[in-house]
Amino acid sequence: MKMIKLMTPILFVLFAVPALAQNYPEVSSSTTHINFANRYGSPLFPGQVGEAKVTLSIARGPVTFKQISPLCIPKPGAPGEYAAECDDVKMDKGCTGTWQTGDQCTITFSIVADGDDNRCDVTGPNPAYSDGCEGIIQIKVPNSPNIIRINYSYQWADPAPQIRVTPARLSFPETSVSTDEPPTMTSEILNPGNVPLNISSIAITSGTAFAIESMDCPNPLPAQQSCDVTVSFTPTKVGPNNGTIRISDNSGNPNAPKNIYLIGTGMKP
């Protein structure tokens, strides 16, 4: 009878070897939303340039940015809505070059308002969104799956004449009805628009205690220019004396102020 020799089994243990971590460059932005506006923070008129700055921080470098145009994606909207002016978004060379861990650089994005942007007018007949046109700027971080996404908004301003009055109410100090030196106050009329403002008249329509002492308003009032109207107060009676200055112009904003309200109190001599 043959003897069978049993062999001691050999166990093979497989150990999982962790994959080497990928040290991708990591970059973050100082903001995730920018708004293009003019230097007054107002919507852009045709031909005006809106700028916004974004700072990039290098959490892990090195990373090399080349001068490329950002990828701009229109924000989806309802059928027929105009979502973004992607063709007009530009970026400067502020982050072109190689950056190390801990470095920062700043990109200036810009957009130029042009004629087809009237669909971004929030006061117009067909506004795309309540805050104007919207879009997404995407910047690919080289050698990394990291993508920087920045939402942007932009408003277009109707190039119609505009008017702004500051202040629209002049409250005079208490004054004697027998005064020989009536106090004066001044209101500024500003044309914040992009086209001339035609002013046909500036006149006191009520209140015999008030008089226009001086006025340097040309007709038309050029865009982005202002003029002053100075009014004096000579009380005609003891107690409240009220009046109104009416401004007649061709501004397109139905809510624009058309009156300067005059308030004063007459005192006994």
PDB file of C-alpha atoms in Angstrom:
ATOM      1  CA  MET A   1       0.000   0.000   0.000  1.00  0.00           C
ATOM      2  CA  LYS A   2       1.462   3.290  -1.093  1.00  0.00           C
ATOM      3  CA  MET A   3       1.565   6.191   1.309  1.00  0.00           C
ATOM      4  CA  ILE A   4       0.334   9.553  -0.030  1.00  0.00           C
ATOM      5  CA  LYS A   5       2.429  12.464   1.170  1.00  0.00           C
ATOM      6  CA  LEU A   6       0.351  15.496   1.886  1.00  0.00           C
ATOM      7  CA  MET A   7       1.923  18.773   0.815  1.00  0.00           C
ATOM      8  CA  THR A   8       1.607  21.738   3.144  1.00  0.00           C
ATOM      9  CA  PRO A   9      -0.556  24.271   1.293  1.00  0.00           C
ATOM     10  CA  ILE A  10       1.048  27.581   0.460  1.00  0.00           C
ATOM     11  CA  LEU A  11      -1.188  30.567   0.944  1.00  0.00           C
ATOM     12  CA  PHE A  12      -0.818  33.522  -1.341  1.00  0.00           C
ATOM     13  CA  VAL A  13      -2.087  36.734   0.253  1.00  0.00           C
ATOM     14  CA  LEU A  14      -2.749  39.639  -2.074  1.00  0.00           C
ATOM     15  CA  PHE A  15      -2.365  43.078  -0.550  1.00  0.00           C
ATOM     16  CA  ALA A  16      -4.116  46.030  -2.187  1.00  0.00           C
ATOM     17  CA  VAL A  17      -1.551  48.641  -3.203  1.00  0.00           C
ATOM     18  CA  PRO A  18      -2.992  52.130  -2.939  1.00  0.00           C
ATOM     19  CA  ALA A  19      -2.836  54.193  -6.104  1.00  0.00           C
ATOM     20  CA  LEU A  20      -0.444  57.086  -6.008  1.00  0.00           C
ATOM     21  CA  ALA A  21      -2.246  60.311  -5.165  1.00  0.00           C
ATOM     22  CA  GLN A  22      -2.458  62.748  -8.034  1.00  0.00           C
ATOM     23  CA  ASN A  23      -1.033  66.095  -7.001  1.00  0.00           C
ATOM     24  CA  TYR A  24      -3.139  68.120  -9.353  1.00  0.00           C
ATOM     25  CA  PRO A  25      -2.811  71.889  -9.251  1.00  0.00           C
ATOM     26  CA  GLU A  26      -5.545  73.449  -7.134  1.00  0.00           C
ATOM     27  CA  VAL A  27      -6.814  76.957  -7.788  1.00  0.00           C
ATOM     28  CA  SER A  28      -9.710  78.877  -6.194  1.00  0.00           C
ATOM     29  CA  SER A  29     -11.357  82.192  -7.083  1.00  0.00           C
ATOM     30  CA  SER A  30     -12.141  85.131  -4.803  1.00  0.00           C
ATOM     31  CA  THR A  31     -15.788  85.139  -5.903  1.00  0.00           C
ATOM     32  CA  THR A  32     -18.292  83.004  -7.758  1.00  0.00           C
ATOM     33  CA  HIS A  33     -20.366  85.914  -9.102  1.00  0.00           C
ATOM     34  CA  ILE A  34     -19.518  89.175 -10.850  1.00  0.00           C
ATOM     35  CA  ASN A  35     -21.720  91.932 -12.246  1.00  0.00           C
ATOM     36  CA  PHE A  36     -20.694  94.048 -15.200  1.00  0.00           C
ATOM     37  CA  ALA A  37     -21.627  97.709 -14.680  1.00  0.00           C
ATOM     38  CA  ASN A  38     -20.295 101.163 -15.431  1.00  0.00           C
ATOM     39  CA  ARG A  39     -18.208 103.224 -13.004  1.00  0.00           C
ATOM     40  CA  TYR A  40     -21.374 104.406 -11.271  1.00  0.00           C
ATOM     41  CA  GLY A  41     -22.516 100.817 -10.702  1.00  0.00           C
ATOM     42  CA  SER A  42     -25.336 101.340 -13.195  1.00  0.00           C
ATOM     43  CA  PRO A  43     -26.402  99.389 -16.308  1.00  0.00           C
ATOM     44  CA  LEU A  44     -24.283  99.857 -19.423  1.00  0.00           C
ATOM     45  CA  PHE A  45     -25.206 102.074 -22.338  1.00  0.00           C
ATOM     46  CA  PRO A  46     -24.188 101.064 -25.870  1.00  0.00           C
ATOM     47  CA  GLY A  47     -20.444 101.537 -26.242  1.00  0.00           C
ATOM     48  CA  GLN A  48     -19.719 101.551 -22.504  1.00  0.00           C
ATOM     49  CA  VAL A  49     -17.326  99.006 -20.991  1.00  0.00           C
ATOM     50  CA  GLY A  50     -18.122  97.083 -17.812  1.00  0.00           C
ATOM     51  CA  GLU A  51     -15.270  95.522 -15.834  1.00  0.00           C
ATOM     52  CA  ALA A  52     -15.009  93.107 -12.909  1.00  0.00           C
ATOM     53  CA  LYS A  53     -11.912  91.707 -11.179  1.00  0.00           C
ATOM     54  CA  VAL A  54     -11.427  88.171  -9.882  1.00  0.00           C
ATOM     55  CA  THR A  55      -8.403  87.045  -7.850  1.00  0.00           C
ATOM     56  CA  LEU A  56      -7.136  83.474  -8.243  1.00  0.00           C
ATOM     57  CA  SER A  57      -5.328  81.824  -5.309  1.00  0.00           C
ATOM     58  CA  ILE A  58      -2.937  78.927  -5.967  1.00  0.00           C
ATOM     59  CA  ALA A  59      -3.562  76.348  -3.239  1.00  0.00           C
ATOM     60  CA  ARG A  60      -1.263  73.828  -4.929  1.00  0.00           C
ATOM     61  CA  GLY A  61       1.173  74.663  -7.682  1.00  0.00           C
ATOM     62  CA  PRO A  62       2.903  75.064  -9.911  1.00  0.00           C
ATOM     63  CA  VAL A  63       0.334  75.960 -12.516  1.00  0.00           C
ATOM     64  CA  THR A  64       0.846  77.707 -15.832  1.00  0.00           C
ATOM     65  CA  PHE A  65      -1.904  79.769 -17.427  1.00  0.00           C
ATOM     66  CA  LYS A  66      -1.677  80.695 -21.053  1.00  0.00           C
ATOM     67  CA  GLN A  67      -3.521  83.600 -22.614  1.00  0.00           C
ATOM     68  CA  ILE A  68      -6.763  81.979 -23.738  1.00  0.00           C
ATOM     69  CA  SER A  69     -10.324  83.156 -23.927  1.00  0.00           C
ATOM     70  CA  PRO A  70     -12.549  81.858 -21.119  1.00  0.00           C
ATOM     71  CA  LEU A  71     -15.288  79.440 -21.959  1.00  0.00           C
ATOM     72  CA  CYS A  72     -18.582  81.282 -21.607  1.00  0.00           C
ATOM     73  CA  ILE A  73     -21.806  79.338 -21.279  1.00  0.00           C
ATOM     74  CA  PRO A  74     -25.210  81.024 -21.597  1.00  0.00           C
ATOM     75  CA  LYS A  75     -27.468  80.351 -18.646  1.00  0.00           C
ATOM     76  CA  PRO A  76     -30.478  78.356 -19.863  1.00  0.00           C
ATOM     77  CA  GLY A  77     -33.686  80.347 -19.982  1.00  0.00           C
ATOM     78  CA  ALA A  78     -37.239  80.012 -21.096  1.00  0.00           C
ATOM     79  CA  PRO A  79     -37.877  79.677 -24.847  1.00  0.00           C
ATOM     80  CA  GLY A  80     -37.168  82.944 -26.599  1.00  0.00           C
ATOM     81  CA  GLU A  81     -35.186  84.457 -23.729  1.00  0.00           C
ATOM     82  CA  TYR A  82     -31.751  85.836 -24.398  1.00  0.00           C
ATOM     83  CA  ALA A  83     -29.480  84.574 -21.658  1.00  0.00           C
ATOM     84  CA  ALA A  84     -25.963  85.918 -22.125  1.00  0.00           C
ATOM     85  CA  GLU A  85     -23.678  88.033 -24.249  1.00  0.00           C
ATOM     86  CA  CYS A  86     -20.951  85.395 -24.358  1.00  0.00           C
ATOM     87  CA  ASP A  87     -19.361  86.735 -27.523  1.00  0.00           C
ATOM     88  CA  ASP A  88     -18.554  90.017 -25.770  1.00  0.00           C
ATOM     89  CA  VAL A  89     -16.879  88.655 -22.603  1.00  0.00           C
ATOM     90  CA  LYS A  90     -13.105  89.200 -22.575  1.00  0.00           C
ATOM     91  CA  MET A  91     -10.289  88.606 -20.072  1.00  0.00           C
ATOM     92  CA  ASP A  92      -6.903  90.286 -19.718  1.00  0.00           C
ATOM     93  CA  LYS A  93      -3.437  88.727 -19.190  1.00  0.00           C
ATOM     94  CA  GLY A  94      -3.403  89.253 -15.424  1.00  0.00           C
ATOM     95  CA  CYS A  95      -2.833  85.549 -14.680  1.00  0.00           C
ATOM     96  CA  THR A  96      -0.717  84.623 -17.689  1.00  0.00           C
ATOM     97  CA  GLY A  97       2.452  82.823 -16.568  1.00  0.00           C
ATOM     98  CA  THR A  98       3.570  80.230 -14.023  1.00  0.00           C
ATOM     99  CA  TRP A  99       2.423  80.466 -10.403  1.00  0.00           C
ATOM    100  CA  GLN A 100       3.615  78.605  -7.304  1.00  0.00           C
ATOM    101  CA  THR A 101       1.755  77.430  -4.207  1.00  0.00           C
ATOM    102  CA  GLY A 102       0.611  80.450  -2.196  1.00  0.00           C
ATOM    103  CA  ASP A 103       0.708  82.852  -5.138  1.00  0.00           C
ATOM    104  CA  GLN A 104      -2.209  85.033  -6.230  1.00  0.00           C
ATOM    105  CA  CYS A 105      -3.025  86.725  -9.498  1.00  0.00           C
ATOM    106  CA  THR A 106      -5.907  88.903 -10.676  1.00  0.00           C
ATOM    107  CA  ILE A 107      -7.915  88.673 -13.886  1.00  0.00           C
ATOM    108  CA  THR A 108      -9.969  91.591 -15.184  1.00  0.00           C
ATOM    109  CA  PHE A 109     -13.018  90.497 -17.136  1.00  0.00           C
ATOM    110  CA  SER A 110     -14.752  93.005 -19.375  1.00  0.00           C
ATOM    111  CA  ILE A 111     -17.776  93.309 -21.605  1.00  0.00           C
ATOM    112  CA  VAL A 112     -18.624  95.992 -24.167  1.00  0.00           C
ATOM    113  CA  ALA A 113     -22.273  96.909 -24.513  1.00  0.00           C
ATOM    114  CA  ASP A 114     -23.483  96.883 -28.097  1.00  0.00           C
ATOM    115  CA  GLY A 115     -26.699  97.281 -30.017  1.00  0.00           C
ATOM    116  CA  ASP A 116     -28.041  93.744 -29.657  1.00  0.00           C
ATOM    117  CA  ASP A 117     -27.835  93.920 -25.859  1.00  0.00           C
ATOM    118  CA  ASN A 118     -31.258  95.559 -25.614  1.00  0.00           C
ATOM    119  CA  ARG A 119     -32.569  92.102 -24.773  1.00  0.00           C
ATOM    120  CA  CYS A 120     -30.692  92.480 -21.467  1.00  0.00           C
ATOM    121  CA  ASP A 121     -32.711  95.577 -20.545  1.00  0.00           C
ATOM    122  CA  VAL A 122     -34.634  94.790 -17.349  1.00  0.00           C
ATOM    123  CA  THR A 123     -37.034  97.686 -17.993  1.00  0.00           C
ATOM    124  CA  GLY A 124     -37.599  96.786 -21.624  1.00  0.00           C
ATOM    125  CA  PRO A 125     -40.466  94.835 -23.188  1.00  0.00           C
ATOM    126  CA  ASN A 126     -38.592  91.514 -23.339  1.00  0.00           C
ATOM    127  CA  PRO A 127     -36.182  91.233 -20.397  1.00  0.00           C
ATOM    128  CA  ALA A 128     -34.327  87.942 -20.241  1.00  0.00           C
ATOM    129  CA  TYR A 129     -34.054  87.880 -16.468  1.00  0.00           C
ATOM    130  CA  SER A 130     -35.062  90.103 -13.577  1.00  0.00           C
ATOM    131  CA  ASP A 131     -31.429  91.190 -13.138  1.00  0.00           C
ATOM    132  CA  GLY A 132     -30.504  91.267 -16.826  1.00  0.00           C
ATOM    133  CA  CYS A 133     -28.599  88.719 -18.882  1.00  0.00           C
ATOM    134  CA  GLU A 134     -26.747  85.964 -17.087  1.00  0.00           C
ATOM    135  CA  GLY A 135     -24.002  83.528 -17.989  1.00  0.00           C
ATOM    136  CA  ILE A 136     -21.227  81.329 -16.649  1.00  0.00           C
ATOM    137  CA  ILE A 137     -17.506  81.838 -17.237  1.00  0.00           C
ATOM    138  CA  GLN A 138     -15.429  78.669 -17.019  1.00  0.00           C
ATOM    139  CA  ILE A 139     -11.629  78.600 -16.674  1.00  0.00           C
ATOM    140  CA  LYS A 140      -9.869  75.244 -17.034  1.00  0.00           C
ATOM    141  CA  VAL A 141      -6.922  74.774 -14.668  1.00  0.00           C
ATOM    142  CA  PRO A 142      -4.082  73.239 -16.732  1.00  0.00           C
ATOM    143  CA  ASN A 143      -3.097  69.616 -15.876  1.00  0.00           C
ATOM    144  CA  SER A 144      -6.028  69.376 -13.476  1.00  0.00           C
ATOM    145  CA  PRO A 145      -9.685  68.355 -13.541  1.00  0.00           C
ATOM    146  CA  ASN A 146     -10.318  71.553 -11.562  1.00  0.00           C
ATOM    147  CA  ILE A 147     -12.593  74.012 -13.403  1.00  0.00           C
ATOM    148  CA  ILE A 148     -13.254  77.501 -12.056  1.00  0.00           C
ATOM    149  CA  ARG A 149     -16.850  78.614 -12.598  1.00  0.00           C
ATOM    150  CA  ILE A 150     -17.907  82.239 -12.212  1.00  0.00           C
ATOM    151  CA  ASN A 151     -21.515  83.339 -12.707  1.00  0.00           C
ATOM    152  CA  TYR A 152     -21.988  86.776 -14.170  1.00  0.00           C
ATOM    153  CA  SER A 153     -24.855  89.156 -14.766  1.00  0.00           C
ATOM    154  CA  TYR A 154     -25.145  92.182 -16.983  1.00  0.00           C
ATOM    155  CA  GLN A 155     -27.774  94.881 -17.536  1.00  0.00           C
ATOM    156  CA  TRP A 156     -28.194  96.981 -20.630  1.00  0.00           C
ATOM    157  CA  ALA A 157     -29.564 100.517 -20.312  1.00  0.00           C
ATOM    158  CA  ASP A 158     -31.941 102.018 -22.810  1.00  0.00           C
ATOM    159  CA  PRO A 159     -30.112 104.998 -24.367  1.00  0.00           C
ATOM    160  CA  ALA A 160     -33.130 107.276 -23.867  1.00  0.00           C
ATOM    161  CA  PRO A 161     -32.717 110.689 -22.194  1.00  0.00           C
ATOM    162  CA  GLN A 162     -32.760 110.510 -18.405  1.00  0.00           C
ATOM    163  CA  ILE A 163     -33.073 112.949 -15.524  1.00  0.00           C
ATOM    164  CA  ARG A 164     -32.208 112.939 -11.848  1.00  0.00           C
ATOM    165  CA  VAL A 165     -32.965 115.784  -9.399  1.00  0.00           C
ATOM    166  CA  THR A 166     -31.067 116.074  -6.114  1.00  0.00           C
ATOM    167  CA  PRO A 167     -32.593 117.047  -3.783  1.00  0.00           C
ATOM    168  CA  ALA A 168     -36.148 116.967  -5.082  1.00  0.00           C
ATOM    169  CA  ARG A 169     -37.368 118.758  -1.933  1.00  0.00           C
ATOM    170  CA  LEU A 170     -35.976 122.051  -0.594  1.00  0.00           C
ATOM    171  CA  SER A 171     -36.833 122.724   3.052  1.00  0.00           C
ATOM    172  CA  PHE A 172     -35.953 126.329   3.902  1.00  0.00           C
ATOM    173  CA  PRO A 173     -35.175 127.562   7.429  1.00  0.00           C
ATOM    174  CA  GLU A 174     -37.789 129.555   9.313  1.00  0.00           C
ATOM    175  CA  THR A 175     -37.704 133.086   7.941  1.00  0.00           C
ATOM    176  CA  SER A 176     -39.254 136.425   8.949  1.00  0.00           C
ATOM    177  CA  VAL A 177     -41.937 137.740   6.583  1.00  0.00           C
ATOM    178  CA  SER A 178     -40.139 141.102   6.609  1.00  0.00           C
ATOM    179  CA  THR A 179     -36.696 139.734   5.751  1.00  0.00           C
ATOM    180  CA  ASP A 180     -34.415 141.725   3.462  1.00  0.00           C
ATOM    181  CA  GLU A 181     -32.061 138.758   3.040  1.00  0.00           C
ATOM    182  CA  PRO A 182     -34.098 135.764   1.887  1.00  0.00           C
ATOM    183  CA  PRO A 183     -32.326 132.418   2.247  1.00  0.00           C
ATOM    184  CA  THR A 184     -31.457 130.448  -0.871  1.00  0.00           C
ATOM    185  CA  MET A 185     -31.136 126.744  -1.605  1.00  0.00           C
ATOM    186  CA  THR A 186     -29.998 124.821  -4.692  1.00  0.00           C
ATOM    187  CA  SER A 187     -31.106 121.650  -6.470  1.00  0.00           C
ATOM    188  CA  GLU A 188     -28.970 119.814  -9.005  1.00  0.00           C
ATOM    189  CA  ILE A 189     -30.455 118.497 -12.240  1.00  0.00           C
ATOM    190  CA  LEU A 190     -28.364 115.630 -13.625  1.00  0.00           C
ATOM    191  CA  ASN A 191     -28.533 113.859 -16.961  1.00  0.00           C
ATOM    192  CA  PRO A 192     -27.147 110.396 -16.059  1.00  0.00           C
ATOM    193  CA  GLY A 193     -27.999 109.061 -19.512  1.00  0.00           C
ATOM    194  CA  ASN A 194     -25.979 108.558 -22.651  1.00  0.00           C
ATOM    195  CA  VAL A 195     -27.777 111.075 -24.887  1.00  0.00           C
ATOM    196  CA  PRO A 196     -28.630 114.779 -24.458  1.00  0.00           C
ATOM    197  CA  LEU A 197     -31.640 115.722 -22.340  1.00  0.00           C
ATOM    198  CA  ASN A 198     -33.960 118.361 -23.774  1.00  0.00           C
ATOM    199  CA  ILE A 199     -35.314 120.688 -21.071  1.00  0.00           C
ATOM    200  CA  SER A 200     -38.109 122.842 -22.428  1.00  0.00           C
ATOM    201  CA  SER A 201     -38.822 124.737 -19.206  1.00  0.00           C
ATOM    202  CA  ILE A 202     -38.035 125.029 -15.494  1.00  0.00           C
ATOM    203  CA  ALA A 203     -40.599 127.208 -13.763  1.00  0.00           C
ATOM    204  CA  ILE A 204     -42.344 127.819 -10.448  1.00  0.00           C
ATOM    205  CA  THR A 205     -45.924 126.681 -10.904  1.00  0.00           C
ATOM    206  CA  SER A 206     -47.144 127.397  -7.360  1.00  0.00           C
ATOM    207  CA  GLY A 207     -45.996 129.336  -4.306  1.00  0.00           C
ATOM    208  CA  THR A 208     -45.582 133.120  -4.453  1.00  0.00           C
ATOM    209  CA  ALA A 209     -43.054 133.026  -1.607  1.00  0.00           C
ATOM    210  CA  PHE A 210     -40.417 131.437  -3.827  1.00  0.00           C
ATOM    211  CA  ALA A 211     -38.376 132.729  -6.754  1.00  0.00           C
ATOM    212  CA  ILE A 212     -35.727 131.238  -9.045  1.00  0.00           C
ATOM    213  CA  GLU A 213     -32.628 133.333  -8.386  1.00  0.00           C
ATOM    214  CA  SER A 214     -30.308 131.649 -10.884  1.00  0.00           C
ATOM    215  CA  MET A 215     -30.218 128.722 -13.275  1.00  0.00           C
ATOM    216  CA  ASP A 216     -27.363 127.494 -15.460  1.00  0.00           C
ATOM    217  CA  CYS A 217     -29.120 124.678 -17.317  1.00  0.00           C
ATOM    218  CA  PRO A 218     -28.348 124.543 -21.046  1.00  0.00           C
ATOM    219  CA  ASN A 219     -30.819 123.074 -23.501  1.00  0.00           C
ATOM    220  CA  PRO A 220     -30.090 120.356 -24.256  1.00  0.00           C
ATOM    221  CA  LEU A 221     -28.262 119.186 -21.127  1.00  0.00           C
ATOM    222  CA  PRO A 222     -25.370 116.968 -22.344  1.00  0.00           C
ATOM    223  CA  ALA A 223     -25.054 113.347 -21.270  1.00  0.00           C
ATOM    224  CA  GLN A 224     -23.410 112.793 -17.876  1.00  0.00           C
ATOM    225  CA  GLN A 225     -23.618 116.542 -17.123  1.00  0.00           C
ATOM    226  CA  SER A 226     -25.514 118.530 -14.493  1.00  0.00           C
ATOM    227  CA  CYS A 227     -26.761 122.040 -13.828  1.00  0.00           C
ATOM    228  CA  ASP A 228     -28.020 123.968 -10.796  1.00  0.00           C
ATOM    229  CA  VAL A 229     -31.262 125.743  -9.969  1.00  0.00           C
ATOM    230  CA  THR A 230     -31.045 128.188  -7.032  1.00  0.00           C
ATOM    231  CA  VAL A 231     -34.262 129.256  -5.299  1.00  0.00           C
ATOM    232  CA  SER A 232     -34.911 131.994  -2.728  1.00  0.00           C
ATOM    233  CA  PHE A 233     -37.580 132.075  -0.011  1.00  0.00           C
ATOM    234  CA  THR A 234     -39.382 135.285   0.981  1.00  0.00           C
ATOM    235  CA  PRO A 235     -42.395 134.359   3.145  1.00  0.00           C
ATOM    236  CA  THR A 236     -45.633 136.031   2.163  1.00  0.00           C
ATOM    237  CA  LYS A 237     -47.462 134.904   5.302  1.00  0.00           C
ATOM    238  CA  VAL A 238     -46.843 133.620   8.809  1.00  0.00           C
ATOM    239  CA  GLY A 239     -46.914 129.823   8.913  1.00  0.00           C
ATOM    240  CA  PRO A 240     -46.405 127.243   6.167  1.00  0.00           C
ATOM    241  CA  ASN A 241     -45.434 128.488   2.707  1.00  0.00           C
ATOM    242  CA  ASN A 242     -45.293 125.802   0.014  1.00  0.00           C
ATOM    243  CA  GLY A 243     -44.444 125.830  -3.661  1.00  0.00           C
ATOM    244  CA  THR A 244     -43.496 123.696  -6.646  1.00  0.00           C
ATOM    245  CA  ILE A 245     -41.025 123.930  -9.495  1.00  0.00           C
ATOM    246  CA  ARG A 246     -42.064 121.994 -12.577  1.00  0.00           C
ATOM    247  CA  ILE A 247     -39.454 120.594 -14.977  1.00  0.00           C
ATOM    248  CA  SER A 248     -40.547 119.816 -18.529  1.00  0.00           C
ATOM    249  CA  ASP A 249     -38.210 117.540 -20.472  1.00  0.00           C
ATOM    250  CA  ASN A 250     -38.062 114.545 -22.816  1.00  0.00           C
ATOM    251  CA  SER A 251     -36.709 111.945 -20.379  1.00  0.00           C
ATOM    252  CA  GLY A 252     -37.931 108.436 -21.094  1.00  0.00           C
ATOM    253  CA  ASN A 253     -38.352 107.279 -17.498  1.00  0.00           C
ATOM    254  CA  PRO A 254     -41.996 107.716 -16.436  1.00  0.00           C
ATOM    255  CA  ASN A 255     -40.943 107.500 -12.785  1.00  0.00           C
ATOM    256  CA  ALA A 256     -38.335 110.248 -13.063  1.00  0.00           C
ATOM    257  CA  PRO A 257     -38.903 113.301 -10.851  1.00  0.00           C
ATOM    258  CA  LYS A 258     -40.526 116.204 -12.655  1.00  0.00           C
ATOM    259  CA  ASN A 259     -41.061 118.464  -9.632  1.00  0.00           C
ATOM    260  CA  ILE A 260     -38.945 120.188  -7.013  1.00  0.00           C
ATOM    261  CA  TYR A 261     -41.039 120.700  -3.892  1.00  0.00           C
ATOM    262  CA  LEU A 262     -40.472 123.909  -1.889  1.00  0.00           C
ATOM    263  CA  ILE A 263     -41.241 124.108   1.835  1.00  0.00           C
ATOM    264  CA  GLY A 264     -40.764 127.021   4.229  1.00  0.00           C
ATOM    265  CA  THR A 265     -42.227 128.611   7.331  1.00  0.00           C
ATOM    266  CA  GLY A 266     -42.863 132.331   7.754  1.00  0.00           C
ATOM    267  CA  MET A 267     -42.254 133.930  11.140  1.00  0.00           C
ATOM    268  CA  LYS A 268     -43.602 137.152  12.617  1.00  0.00           C
ATOM    269  CA  PRO A 269     -41.235 140.115  12.299  1.00  0.00           C
TER     270      PRO A 269
END
